Coordinates of C-alpha atoms and ligand atoms in Angstrom, one line a residue:
M1 CA -15.9 4.2 -15.5
D2 CA -12.7 5.4 -17.2
K3 CA -10.4 3.6 -19.6
I4 CA -6.6 4.0 -20.1
I5 CA -5.2 3.8 -23.4
I6 CA -2.0 2.9 -24.3
E7 CA -0.1 2.4 -27.6
G8 CA 3.3 0.2 -26.5
G9 CA 6.9 0.7 -27.7
A10 CA 7.9 4.1 -26.5
G11 CA 11.2 4.2 -24.6
L12 CA 10.6 6.7 -21.2
K13 CA 13.0 9.1 -20.8
G14 CA 13.0 12.0 -18.4
E15 CA 12.2 12.3 -14.4
V16 CA 9.5 11.6 -12.4
R17 CA 8.7 12.8 -8.7
I18 CA 7.6 10.0 -6.9
S19 CA 4.3 10.8 -4.3
G20 CA 3.9 9.9 -0.7
A21 CA 3.0 6.9 0.3
K22 CA -0.4 5.6 0.4
N23 CA 0.2 3.1 3.1
A24 CA 2.0 5.3 5.3
A25 CA -0.5 8.4 5.0
L26 CA -3.5 6.1 5.7
P27 CA -2.6 4.9 9.3
I28 CA -1.1 8.3 9.8
L29 CA -4.4 9.9 9.0
A30 CA -6.3 7.6 11.4
S31 CA -3.5 8.4 14.2
T32 CA -4.8 11.9 14.2
I33 CA -7.6 10.5 16.1
L34 CA -5.3 10.3 18.8
S35 CA -4.3 13.8 18.8
P36 CA -7.1 16.1 19.4
G37 CA -6.8 19.4 17.6
T38 CA -5.8 20.4 14.2
N39 CA -3.0 18.1 12.4
T40 CA -1.4 18.7 9.2
I41 CA 0.0 15.9 7.3
L42 CA 2.0 17.0 4.3
N43 CA 3.1 15.1 1.2
T44 CA 0.0 12.7 1.2
P45 CA -0.4 11.5 -2.1
G46 CA -4.0 12.6 -4.1
L47 CA -5.6 9.2 -4.2
I48 CA -9.0 7.8 -3.8
D49 CA -8.1 5.8 -0.8
I50 CA -7.0 9.0 0.6
K51 CA -10.4 10.5 0.0
T52 CA -12.0 7.3 2.1
M53 CA -9.8 8.1 5.1
G54 CA -11.0 11.7 4.9
K55 CA -14.4 10.6 4.3
I56 CA -14.4 7.8 7.6
L57 CA -12.5 10.7 9.7
T58 CA -15.3 13.5 8.7
H59 CA -17.7 10.6 9.9
L60 CA -16.3 10.0 12.9
G61 CA -16.3 13.8 13.5
A62 CA -13.2 15.0 12.3
K63 CA -13.2 18.5 10.0
V64 CA -11.0 17.2 7.0
S65 CA -9.4 19.7 4.4
V66 CA -7.2 19.2 1.5
E67 CA -5.1 21.4 -0.2
E68 CA -2.8 19.8 -2.7
D69 CA -0.7 17.2 -0.6
R70 CA -1.2 18.5 2.4
V71 CA -4.3 17.5 4.4
K72 CA -5.5 18.8 7.5
V73 CA -7.4 17.3 10.0
D74 CA -9.1 18.9 13.2
T75 CA -9.8 15.8 15.6
T76 CA -11.0 18.2 18.5
H77 CA -14.4 16.5 18.3
I78 CA -14.4 13.0 17.7
N79 CA -17.8 11.8 18.6
N80 CA -19.1 9.2 16.8
P81 CA -17.2 5.6 17.2
E82 CA -18.4 3.5 14.4
A83 CA -17.2 2.9 10.6
P84 CA -20.2 2.2 8.9
Y85 CA -20.3 -0.7 6.1
D86 CA -20.2 1.5 3.0
L87 CA -16.9 3.1 4.1
V88 CA -15.1 0.0 5.2
R89 CA -16.0 -2.4 2.0
S90 CA -14.5 0.5 -0.3
M91 CA -11.6 0.3 1.5
R92 CA -10.1 -2.5 3.8
A93 CA -7.8 -0.1 5.4
S94 CA -10.6 1.7 6.9
V95 CA -9.9 -0.9 9.8
L96 CA -7.2 1.1 10.8
V97 CA -9.4 3.5 12.6
L98 CA -10.3 0.9 15.1
C99 CA -7.6 0.9 17.3
P100 CA -7.4 4.9 17.9
L101 CA -11.2 4.7 17.9
I102 CA -10.8 2.6 21.1
A103 CA -8.1 4.6 22.7
R104 CA -9.7 7.9 22.3
M105 CA -13.1 6.8 22.9
G106 CA -13.1 3.8 24.7
E107 CA -15.0 2.3 22.4
A108 CA -15.4 1.4 18.5
K109 CA -17.7 -0.4 16.1
V110 CA -16.1 -1.1 12.9
S111 CA -17.6 -2.9 10.0
L112 CA -15.6 -6.1 9.4
P113 CA -13.8 -6.2 6.3
G114 CA -14.4 -8.9 3.8
G115 CA -12.2 -11.0 1.7
C116 CA -10.7 -9.3 -1.5
A117 CA -9.4 -9.7 -4.8
I118 CA -6.3 -10.7 -3.3
G119 CA -7.2 -12.9 -0.2
A120 CA -9.3 -13.6 2.9
R121 CA -7.1 -11.0 4.8
P122 CA -8.6 -11.9 8.1
I123 CA -7.9 -9.4 11.3
N124 CA -8.0 -11.8 13.8
L125 CA -4.3 -10.5 15.2
H126 CA -5.3 -7.0 15.4
L127 CA -8.4 -8.3 17.7
M128 CA -6.2 -11.0 19.5
G129 CA -3.7 -7.9 20.4
L130 CA -6.8 -6.0 21.5
E131 CA -8.1 -8.7 23.9
K132 CA -4.4 -9.0 25.2
M133 CA -4.9 -5.1 26.3
G134 CA -8.0 -5.8 28.0
A135 CA -10.5 -4.9 25.6
K136 CA -14.3 -6.8 25.1
V137 CA -14.5 -7.8 21.5
E138 CA -17.6 -8.7 20.0
I139 CA -18.4 -9.8 16.5
E140 CA -22.3 -8.9 15.8
H141 CA -24.2 -8.3 12.2
G142 CA -21.4 -7.9 10.4
Y143 CA -19.4 -5.6 12.9
V144 CA -16.6 -6.1 15.2
K145 CA -17.4 -3.9 18.6
V146 CA -14.6 -3.4 20.7
K147 CA -15.0 -1.7 24.4
A148 CA -12.2 -0.9 27.0
K149 CA -12.2 2.2 29.6
R150 CA -8.4 2.3 29.0
L151 CA -6.5 -0.2 27.4
K152 CA -3.5 -2.1 29.4
G153 CA -0.1 -2.5 28.2
A154 CA 0.4 -6.1 27.3
K155 CA 2.9 -8.6 25.8
I156 CA 1.6 -9.2 22.4
Y157 CA 3.1 -11.9 20.2
L158 CA 2.0 -11.7 16.1
D159 CA 1.7 -15.3 14.4
M160 CA 2.5 -13.3 11.3
P161 CA 3.9 -9.7 10.9
T162 CA 1.0 -8.2 9.8
V163 CA 1.9 -4.7 8.6
T164 CA -2.0 -3.2 9.4
G165 CA -2.0 -5.0 12.9
T166 CA 1.0 -3.8 13.8
E167 CA 0.3 -0.4 13.1
N168 CA -3.4 -0.6 14.7
L169 CA -1.5 -2.0 17.8
M170 CA 0.9 0.6 18.0
M171 CA -1.6 3.2 18.0
A172 CA -3.8 1.3 20.7
A173 CA -0.9 0.8 23.0
A174 CA 0.3 4.9 22.7
L175 CA -2.3 5.5 24.8
A176 CA -2.5 2.7 26.9
D177 CA -1.7 2.2 30.7
G178 CA 1.4 0.7 30.9
T179 CA 4.3 -0.8 28.7
T180 CA 3.1 -2.9 25.6
V181 CA 5.5 -5.2 24.0
I182 CA 4.8 -6.2 20.1
E183 CA 6.9 -9.2 19.0
N184 CA 7.2 -10.3 15.6
A185 CA 6.2 -7.1 14.6
A186 CA 6.1 -5.7 10.7
C187 CA 9.0 -4.1 9.9
E188 CA 8.1 -2.3 6.9
P189 CA 9.2 1.4 6.7
E190 CA 5.6 2.5 6.6
V191 CA 5.2 1.4 10.1
S192 CA 8.4 3.1 11.4
D193 CA 6.8 6.4 9.7
L194 CA 3.7 5.9 11.7
A195 CA 5.8 5.3 14.8
E196 CA 7.8 8.7 13.9
A197 CA 4.2 10.5 13.4
L198 CA 3.3 8.7 16.6
K199 CA 6.6 10.3 18.4
K200 CA 5.8 13.5 17.0
M201 CA 2.8 13.5 18.5
G202 CA 4.2 12.8 22.2
A203 CA 4.2 8.9 22.0
R204 CA 7.2 6.9 23.5
I205 CA 7.8 4.0 20.9
E206 CA 11.3 2.2 20.6
G207 CA 12.1 -0.5 18.3
A208 CA 9.8 0.3 15.2
G209 CA 11.6 -1.2 11.9
M210 CA 12.4 -4.1 13.7
D211 CA 10.5 -7.3 14.8
V212 CA 10.2 -6.0 18.5
I213 CA 8.3 -3.0 19.6
T214 CA 8.2 -1.6 22.8
I215 CA 5.7 1.4 23.4
E216 CA 5.2 3.1 26.8
G217 CA 1.8 4.4 27.0
V218 CA 1.0 8.1 27.5
N219 CA -2.1 9.9 28.8
S220 CA -2.2 12.5 25.9
L221 CA -1.0 13.3 22.6
N222 CA -0.6 16.6 20.8
P223 CA -1.7 17.4 17.3
V224 CA 1.5 17.9 14.7
E225 CA 2.2 18.7 11.4
Y226 CA 4.0 15.5 10.0
S227 CA 5.3 15.0 6.3
V228 CA 4.9 11.1 4.6
I229 CA 7.8 9.1 3.4
P230 CA 7.7 8.8 -0.5
D231 CA 6.1 5.8 -1.9
R232 CA 8.5 3.0 -2.3
I233 CA 5.9 0.7 -4.6
E234 CA 5.4 3.9 -6.6
A235 CA 9.0 4.2 -7.3
G236 CA 9.3 0.2 -8.0
T237 CA 6.6 0.5 -10.3
F238 CA 8.2 3.0 -12.4
M239 CA 11.6 1.3 -12.3
V240 CA 9.7 -1.6 -13.8
A241 CA 8.3 0.7 -16.6
G242 CA 11.7 2.4 -17.3
A243 CA 13.1 -1.3 -17.4
I244 CA 10.7 -2.9 -19.5
T245 CA 10.8 0.1 -22.3
D246 CA 14.6 0.2 -22.7
G247 CA 14.3 3.7 -21.1
N248 CA 16.1 6.0 -19.1
I249 CA 14.5 8.0 -16.2
K250 CA 15.0 9.2 -13.1
L251 CA 13.0 8.8 -10.0
K252 CA 13.3 12.0 -8.0
G253 CA 12.5 12.0 -4.2
C254 CA 12.6 8.0 -3.3
I255 CA 14.4 6.9 -0.4
P256 CA 16.9 4.1 -2.4
G257 CA 17.2 1.9 1.1
H258 CA 13.8 1.4 1.0
L259 CA 14.1 -0.2 -2.5
D260 CA 17.0 -2.5 -1.5
A261 CA 14.9 -6.1 -2.4
V262 CA 13.5 -4.4 -5.6
V263 CA 16.7 -2.8 -7.0
A264 CA 18.6 -6.2 -6.8
K265 CA 16.3 -8.2 -8.6
I266 CA 15.9 -5.5 -11.5
K267 CA 19.7 -5.3 -11.5
E268 CA 19.8 -9.0 -11.4
A269 CA 17.6 -9.0 -14.5
G270 CA 20.6 -7.0 -16.2
V271 CA 18.9 -3.3 -16.1
E272 CA 21.2 -0.5 -14.7
I273 CA 20.2 1.2 -11.5
T274 CA 22.4 3.7 -9.9
E275 CA 22.0 6.3 -7.1
E276 CA 21.8 10.1 -8.2
E277 CA 21.7 13.1 -5.9
G278 CA 18.2 13.0 -4.8
G279 CA 16.8 9.7 -6.3
L280 CA 17.6 7.1 -8.7
R281 CA 18.5 6.3 -12.5
V282 CA 17.1 3.6 -14.1
K283 CA 18.4 2.6 -17.8
G284 CA 16.5 -0.4 -19.4
I285 CA 18.0 -3.1 -21.9
K286 CA 16.7 -4.4 -25.0
R287 CA 15.7 -7.5 -23.3
P288 CA 15.9 -8.7 -19.4
K289 CA 17.1 -11.7 -18.1
A290 CA 14.5 -14.1 -16.4
V291 CA 15.0 -13.7 -12.2
D292 CA 13.2 -15.7 -9.9
I293 CA 11.1 -14.0 -7.5
K294 CA 9.9 -14.9 -3.6
T295 CA 7.7 -12.3 -2.0
M296 CA 8.3 -11.7 1.8
T297 CA 7.5 -9.4 4.4
Y298 CA 10.1 -6.3 4.8
P299 CA 13.1 -6.3 3.8
G300 CA 12.0 -9.7 1.5
F301 CA 10.6 -8.7 -2.2
P302 CA 7.2 -6.9 -1.6
T303 CA 4.1 -8.4 -2.7
D304 CA 3.0 -5.3 -3.5
M305 CA 5.7 -5.7 -6.6
Q306 CA 5.0 -9.2 -7.6
A307 CA 2.7 -8.3 -10.5
Q308 CA 4.6 -5.4 -12.0
M309 CA 7.9 -7.8 -11.8
M310 CA 5.7 -10.4 -13.7
A311 CA 5.0 -8.3 -16.3
L312 CA 9.2 -7.6 -16.6
M313 CA 9.5 -11.3 -16.7
S314 CA 6.7 -12.0 -19.6
V315 CA 9.3 -10.5 -21.8
A316 CA 12.6 -11.5 -20.3
D317 CA 15.1 -14.2 -22.0
G318 CA 14.4 -17.3 -19.9
I319 CA 12.1 -19.0 -17.1
S320 CA 11.2 -17.0 -14.2
V321 CA 9.9 -18.9 -11.2
I322 CA 7.7 -16.4 -8.9
T323 CA 6.2 -17.2 -5.3
E324 CA 3.7 -15.6 -3.9
T325 CA 4.0 -16.1 -0.1
I326 CA 1.8 -13.5 1.5
F327 CA -1.4 -13.8 0.2
E328 CA -2.9 -16.8 -1.2
N329 CA -4.8 -15.2 -4.4
R330 CA -2.6 -12.6 -6.0
F331 CA -2.1 -13.8 -9.6
M332 CA -5.3 -12.2 -10.7
H333 CA -3.4 -10.5 -13.6
V334 CA -1.9 -13.7 -14.7
A335 CA -5.2 -14.4 -17.1
E336 CA -4.5 -11.0 -18.6
L337 CA -1.0 -11.2 -19.0
R338 CA -1.5 -14.2 -21.0
R339 CA -4.3 -12.7 -23.4
M340 CA -1.1 -10.4 -24.2
G341 CA 0.5 -13.7 -25.5
A342 CA 2.7 -14.3 -22.5
D343 CA 3.4 -17.8 -21.1
I344 CA 2.5 -17.9 -17.4
K345 CA 1.6 -21.2 -15.8
I346 CA 0.4 -21.3 -12.3
E347 CA 1.2 -24.0 -9.3
G348 CA -0.4 -23.1 -6.3
N349 CA 1.2 -20.0 -5.3
T350 CA 4.1 -20.1 -7.8
A351 CA 3.9 -18.6 -11.0
I352 CA 6.4 -19.9 -14.0
V353 CA 6.9 -17.4 -16.6
H354 CA 8.5 -18.5 -19.9
G355 CA 9.6 -15.1 -21.2
V356 CA 8.7 -14.3 -24.7
P357 CA 10.3 -11.9 -27.3
D358 CA 7.3 -10.1 -27.5
I359 CA 3.7 -9.4 -26.2
S360 CA 0.8 -7.8 -28.1
G361 CA -1.6 -5.0 -27.0
A362 CA -4.8 -6.2 -25.8
P363 CA -8.4 -5.0 -24.4
L364 CA -7.6 -5.6 -20.8
M365 CA -9.6 -5.3 -17.3
A366 CA -8.2 -4.2 -14.1
T367 CA -9.2 -6.6 -10.8
D368 CA -6.9 -5.1 -8.2
L369 CA -4.5 -1.8 -7.5
R370 CA -1.0 -3.6 -8.4
A371 CA -2.4 -5.9 -11.0
S372 CA -3.8 -2.8 -12.8
A373 CA -0.1 -1.5 -12.3
S374 CA 1.4 -4.6 -13.9
L375 CA -1.0 -4.5 -16.8
I376 CA -0.1 -0.8 -17.6
I377 CA 3.6 -1.9 -17.6
A378 CA 3.2 -4.8 -19.9
G379 CA 0.9 -2.4 -22.0
L380 CA 3.9 -0.1 -22.3
A381 CA 5.9 -2.8 -23.6
A382 CA 3.3 -4.5 -26.3
K383 CA 3.0 -4.0 -29.9
G384 CA 0.1 -2.0 -30.6
K385 CA -3.0 -0.9 -28.7
T386 CA -3.8 -1.6 -24.9
T387 CA -7.2 -0.5 -23.3
L388 CA -7.4 -1.0 -19.9
S389 CA -11.1 -1.0 -18.0
R390 CA -11.7 -0.5 -14.4
V391 CA -9.4 1.7 -14.1
Y392 CA -10.5 3.2 -10.7
H393 CA -8.6 0.2 -8.8
I394 CA -5.3 2.2 -10.0
D395 CA -6.9 5.7 -9.0
R396 CA -6.6 4.3 -5.5
G397 CA -2.8 3.8 -5.2
Y398 CA -1.1 5.7 -8.1
E399 CA -1.5 9.6 -8.2
K400 CA -2.2 10.8 -12.0
I401 CA -0.2 8.0 -13.1
E402 CA -1.0 8.4 -17.0
K403 CA 0.1 12.1 -16.7
K404 CA 3.3 10.9 -14.9
L405 CA 4.0 8.0 -17.6
S406 CA 2.8 10.6 -20.6
A407 CA 5.5 13.4 -19.1
L408 CA 8.1 10.5 -19.7
G409 CA 6.8 10.0 -23.6
A410 CA 4.8 7.1 -22.9
R411 CA 1.7 7.2 -25.5
I412 CA -1.3 6.8 -22.7
T413 CA -4.5 8.4 -22.2
R414 CA -7.4 8.2 -20.3
E415 CA -10.9 8.1 -21.9
K416 CA -14.3 8.6 -20.2
D417 CA -16.2 5.0 -20.7
I418 CA -19.7 5.8 -21.8
Ligands
EPU501 N1 -3.5 -11.9 8.3 C1 -3.9 -12.6 9.3 N2 -4.4 -12.3 10.0 C2 -4.3 -10.6 10.5 C3 -4.1 -10.0 9.9 C4 -3.2 -10.6 8.8 O1 -3.7 -14.0 9.0 O2 -5.2 -10.3 11.7 C5 -2.3 -12.3 7.4 C6 -3.0 -11.7 6.0 O3 -4.2 -12.6 5.4 C7 -2.0 -11.9 4.7 C8 -0.7 -11.8 5.7 O4 -1.0 -11.9 7.0 O5 -2.0 -13.1 4.2 C9 -0.3 -10.3 5.6 O6 -1.1 -9.3 5.8 P1 -1.4 -7.9 6.4 O7 -1.8 -7.9 7.6 O8 0.5 -7.8 6.4 O9 -1.8 -6.9 5.2 P2 -2.1 -5.7 5.3 O10 -1.7 -4.9 6.7 O11 -3.6 -5.9 5.1 C10 -0.7 -4.2 4.0 C11 -1.0 -3.0 3.0 C12 -0.9 -3.8 1.6 C13 0.2 -4.9 1.2 C14 0.5 -6.1 2.5 C15 1.4 -6.5 3.1 C16 -1.6 -1.2 3.9 C17 -2.8 -0.1 4.2 N3 -1.6 -2.3 3.0 O12 -1.8 -4.8 4.0 O13 -0.9 -3.3 0.4 O14 0.0 -5.8 0.6 O15 0.7 -4.8 3.9 O16 2.9 -5.9 2.4 O17 -1.1 -0.9 4.3 C18 -1.6 -2.4 -1.9 O18 -0.9 -1.3 -1.5 O19 -1.8 -2.9 -3.0 C19 -1.6 -3.5 -0.6 C20 -2.6 -4.6 -0.6

């Protein structure tokens, strides 16, 4: 397994292009099951998770080919309704094929994703919605088996605005008989992007991006060419990297409106962020000010940026209170940040970070995707050398991160672990 080695202390300078959004590309790729024929999805990031989705679609009968950021998915012959354990266990987002499969084939058998490093992450709301739409849902031998000749439109209230749950049910409703209303729907930009892709296929969807989405089912959808939105979490991660290294960088191709909460908090810490043509400029400062953060659903502060902000707060001037409200176990980076000299206490779902003037490089272990990003950011600011192992986590969600960072002047390399 590879290692990432960082020699801290270099201020980042220059421009970086933000890749397509992983969490938009995954549901959009899954949605091609609904539109038989050749679909072309552009601006797809080169990530392990995207490859895994490609493997699942291939297993279901699709032909998938990748050329740079262009993924072609020919879904003419989807003939297998089963997503097996081996594929699903390596990526929870595999569950996004559940609803497209039922809508297309009348049945689906998908391995039930287990808990993961950040929390239990059940899919009960996805299944509740399907039952409301008339599907028969059974859980057997670790698989969820769902049958419905044709789903029926229904009124569905989500107890939590689940992102992939909203996406799954929107895809189910696109081909259902009648009108579906999803209440307390997730408002994340990735949900809106999926809705745009589905609309291009011919779906009738209103309200995506708001908490009530109305979908009028149609009989069939057409294949499309569609370009995925830029990744707001990758953009936010580079923003923090620029801030913590007292750098001066431009993020090219991000959508500033998707980053309001993140920009507001980083600015509150004293960092200068300005809109420029084609992106955002970030100018760091010697030492950021401590700010409090509470993760929320969109448009609140994203849980996917909590770990990276904690790295920034580790070296801030003052005390920062960081509250995680979305996942019950998303503080796995804390123990590793402490090994670098950060002063962080955890009380329930709250981390109290006493900023220290300096942290020092250390051998570290990544535990999940965003924790890995947090540790790389900390390594950029630390005195001396940081070695991060288990970097496959970072490759799931950041395209060529060490190449992008070293082009900005970071002293970062990747080594094969023997
Ligand atoms: N929840 C339920 N029941 C459900 C579904 C969710 O109780 O049926 C709970 C979860 O346990 C969690 C909360 O609702 O406590 C929110 O979870 P959500 O379903 O919104 O998360 P997700 O759809 O599984 C997506 C992203 C995550 C991101 C979260 C929150 C994708 C593929 N994944 O997950 O991304 O953290 O939304 O914004 O879109 C990442 O990229 O690193 C990542 C983990």
